[in-house]
mmCIF file of C-alpha atoms in Angstrom:
data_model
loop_
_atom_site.group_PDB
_atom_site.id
_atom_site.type_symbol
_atom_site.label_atom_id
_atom_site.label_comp_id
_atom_site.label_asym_id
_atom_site.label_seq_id
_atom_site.Cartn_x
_atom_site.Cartn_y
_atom_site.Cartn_z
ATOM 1 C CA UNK A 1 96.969 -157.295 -212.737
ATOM 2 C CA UNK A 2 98.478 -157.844 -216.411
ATOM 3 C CA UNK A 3 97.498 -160.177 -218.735
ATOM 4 C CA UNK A 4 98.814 -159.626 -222.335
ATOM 5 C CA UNK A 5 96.103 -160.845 -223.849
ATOM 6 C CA UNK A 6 93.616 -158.432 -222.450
ATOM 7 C CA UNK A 7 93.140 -154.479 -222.298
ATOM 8 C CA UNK A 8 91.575 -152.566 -220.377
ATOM 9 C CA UNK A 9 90.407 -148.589 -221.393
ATOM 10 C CA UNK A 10 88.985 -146.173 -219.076
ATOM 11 C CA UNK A 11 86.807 -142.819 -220.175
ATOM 12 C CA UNK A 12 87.473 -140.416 -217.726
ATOM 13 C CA UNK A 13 86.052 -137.109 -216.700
ATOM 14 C CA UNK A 14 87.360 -134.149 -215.184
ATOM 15 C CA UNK A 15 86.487 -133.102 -211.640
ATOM 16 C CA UNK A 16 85.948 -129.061 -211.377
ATOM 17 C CA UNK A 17 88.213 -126.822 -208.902
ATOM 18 C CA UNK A 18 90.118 -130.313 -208.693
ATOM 19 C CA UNK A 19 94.054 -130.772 -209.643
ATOM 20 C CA UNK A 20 93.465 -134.107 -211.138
ATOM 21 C CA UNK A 21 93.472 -136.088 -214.101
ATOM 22 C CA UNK A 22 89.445 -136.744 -213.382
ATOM 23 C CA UNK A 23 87.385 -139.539 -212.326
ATOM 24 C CA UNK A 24 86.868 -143.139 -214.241
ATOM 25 C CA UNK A 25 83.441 -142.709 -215.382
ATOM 26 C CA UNK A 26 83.006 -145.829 -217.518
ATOM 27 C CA UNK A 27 85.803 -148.545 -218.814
ATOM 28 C CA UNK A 28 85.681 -151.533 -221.893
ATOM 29 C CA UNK A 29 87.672 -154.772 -221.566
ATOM 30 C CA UNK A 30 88.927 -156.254 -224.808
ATOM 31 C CA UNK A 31 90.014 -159.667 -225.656
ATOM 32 C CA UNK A 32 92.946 -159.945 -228.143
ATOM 33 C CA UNK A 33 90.855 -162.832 -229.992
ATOM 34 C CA UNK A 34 88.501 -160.061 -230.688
ATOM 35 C CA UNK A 35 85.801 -160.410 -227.870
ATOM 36 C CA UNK A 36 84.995 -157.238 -225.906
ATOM 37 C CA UNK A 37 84.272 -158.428 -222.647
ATOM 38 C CA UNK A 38 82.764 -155.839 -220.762
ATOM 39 C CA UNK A 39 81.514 -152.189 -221.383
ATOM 40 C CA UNK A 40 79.917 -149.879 -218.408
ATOM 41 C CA UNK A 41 79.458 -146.471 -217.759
ATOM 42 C CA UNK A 42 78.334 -145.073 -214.695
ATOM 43 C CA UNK A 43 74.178 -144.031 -214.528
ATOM 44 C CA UNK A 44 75.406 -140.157 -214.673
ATOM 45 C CA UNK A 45 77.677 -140.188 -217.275
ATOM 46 C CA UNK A 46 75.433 -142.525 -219.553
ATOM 47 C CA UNK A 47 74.057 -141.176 -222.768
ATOM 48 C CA UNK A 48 76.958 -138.401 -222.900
ATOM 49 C CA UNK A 49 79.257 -140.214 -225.547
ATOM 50 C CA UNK A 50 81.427 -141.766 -223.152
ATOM 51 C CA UNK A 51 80.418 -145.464 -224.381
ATOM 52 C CA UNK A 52 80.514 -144.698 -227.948
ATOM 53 C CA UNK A 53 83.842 -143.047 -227.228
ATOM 54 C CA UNK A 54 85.031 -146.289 -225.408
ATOM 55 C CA UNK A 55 83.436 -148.716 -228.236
ATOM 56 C CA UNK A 56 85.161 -146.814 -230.678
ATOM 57 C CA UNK A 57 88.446 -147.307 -229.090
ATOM 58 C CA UNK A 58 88.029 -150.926 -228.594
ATOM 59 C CA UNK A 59 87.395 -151.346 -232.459
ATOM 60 C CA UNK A 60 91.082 -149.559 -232.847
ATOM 61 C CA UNK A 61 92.681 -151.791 -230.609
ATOM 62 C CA UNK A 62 90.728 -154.698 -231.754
ATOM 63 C CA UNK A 63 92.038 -153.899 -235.563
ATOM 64 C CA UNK A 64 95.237 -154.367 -234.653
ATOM 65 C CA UNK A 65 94.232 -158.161 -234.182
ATOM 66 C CA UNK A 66 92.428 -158.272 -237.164
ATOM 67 C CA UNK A 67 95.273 -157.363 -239.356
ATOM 68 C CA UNK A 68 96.696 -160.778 -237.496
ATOM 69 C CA UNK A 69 93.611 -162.891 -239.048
ATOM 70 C CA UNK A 70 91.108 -162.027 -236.142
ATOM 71 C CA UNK A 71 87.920 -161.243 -238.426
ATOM 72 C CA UNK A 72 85.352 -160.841 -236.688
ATOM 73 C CA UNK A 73 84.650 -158.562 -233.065
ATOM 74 C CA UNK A 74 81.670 -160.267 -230.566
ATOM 75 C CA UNK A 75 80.088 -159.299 -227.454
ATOM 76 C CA UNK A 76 77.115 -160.005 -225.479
ATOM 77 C CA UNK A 77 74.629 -157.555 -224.158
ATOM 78 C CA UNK A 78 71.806 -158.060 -222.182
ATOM 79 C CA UNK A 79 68.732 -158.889 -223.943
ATOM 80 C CA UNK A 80 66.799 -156.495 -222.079
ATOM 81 C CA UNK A 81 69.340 -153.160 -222.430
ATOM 82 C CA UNK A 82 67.883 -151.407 -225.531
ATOM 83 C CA UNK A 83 70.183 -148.353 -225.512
ATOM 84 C CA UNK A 84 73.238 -150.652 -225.840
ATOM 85 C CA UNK A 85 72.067 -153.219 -228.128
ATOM 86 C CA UNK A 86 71.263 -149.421 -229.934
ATOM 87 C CA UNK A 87 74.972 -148.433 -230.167
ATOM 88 C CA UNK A 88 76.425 -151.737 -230.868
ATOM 89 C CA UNK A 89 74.217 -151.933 -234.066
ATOM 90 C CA UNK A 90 75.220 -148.201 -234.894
ATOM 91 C CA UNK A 91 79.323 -149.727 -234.697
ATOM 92 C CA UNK A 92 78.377 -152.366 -237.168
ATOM 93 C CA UNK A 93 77.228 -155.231 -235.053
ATOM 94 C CA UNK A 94 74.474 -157.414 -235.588
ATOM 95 C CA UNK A 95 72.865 -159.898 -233.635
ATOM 96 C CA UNK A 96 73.598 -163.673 -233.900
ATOM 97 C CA UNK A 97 71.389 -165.291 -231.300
ATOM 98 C CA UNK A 98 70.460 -165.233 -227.737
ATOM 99 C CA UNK A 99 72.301 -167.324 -224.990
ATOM 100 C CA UNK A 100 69.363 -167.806 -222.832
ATOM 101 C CA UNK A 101 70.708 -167.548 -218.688
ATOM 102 C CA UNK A 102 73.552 -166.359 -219.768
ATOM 103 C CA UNK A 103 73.221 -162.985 -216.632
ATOM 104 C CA UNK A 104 71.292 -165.709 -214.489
ATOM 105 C CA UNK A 105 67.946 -167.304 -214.456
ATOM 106 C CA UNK A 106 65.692 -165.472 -216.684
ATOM 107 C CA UNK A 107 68.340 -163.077 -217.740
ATOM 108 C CA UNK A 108 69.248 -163.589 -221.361
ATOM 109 C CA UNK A 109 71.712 -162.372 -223.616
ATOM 110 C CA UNK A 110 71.779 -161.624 -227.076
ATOM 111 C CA UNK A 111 74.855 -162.584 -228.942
ATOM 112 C CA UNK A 112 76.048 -159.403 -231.315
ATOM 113 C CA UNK A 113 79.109 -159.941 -234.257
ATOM 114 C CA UNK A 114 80.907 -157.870 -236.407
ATOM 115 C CA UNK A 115 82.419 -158.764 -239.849
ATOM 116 C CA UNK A 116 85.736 -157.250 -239.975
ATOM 117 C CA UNK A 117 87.152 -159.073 -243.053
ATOM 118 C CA UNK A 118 86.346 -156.562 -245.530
#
């Protein structure tokens, strides 16, 4: 699939005794108008770095739009996912609302933004 407007990065891990590049262990899909779309990691690799690694790299990419007059970087998260709503505040976000349904009925998700125009 291609779509110029969107990229798509992949953490990987290595797989012991194999001859392989590794496994995808988690992945972040980024917007070129400066929303990241989705960021997962599998259960067993969580908490290791790999999606701080991958929200890091999404900021890179996503400064290259902001030097085109993107200035500002949103996402949702679920309302209920502390750990993540944790390490989008530690990348500079803050929350700007909640979208209530926005997983389904009764799931809600909390709107998070971050000023990149200084």
């Amino acid at each position: 699939l291609r779509n110029k407007g969107v990229r798509v990065l992949l953490a990987m891990a290595p797989i012991e005794g194999q001859d392989v590049e590794g496994i995808a262990v988690g992945f972040v899909v980024v917007e070129r108008g400066g929303k990241i779309m989705k960021l997962g990691v599998l259960s067993g690799y969580r908490r290791r770095g790999a999606g701080g690694q991958l929200l890091d790299e999404a900021l890179a990419v996503l400064a290259g739009y902001f030097r085109k007059g993107y200035l500002c970087a949103s996402l949702h998260v679920d309302s209920t996912n502390v750990a993540a709503i944790g390490l989008y505040e530690s990348r500079g976000f803050i929350q700007d609302g909640i979208v209530v349904d926005y997983y389904g009925a009764g799931r809600n998700a909390i709107r998070m933004l971050r000023d990149n125009s200084t």
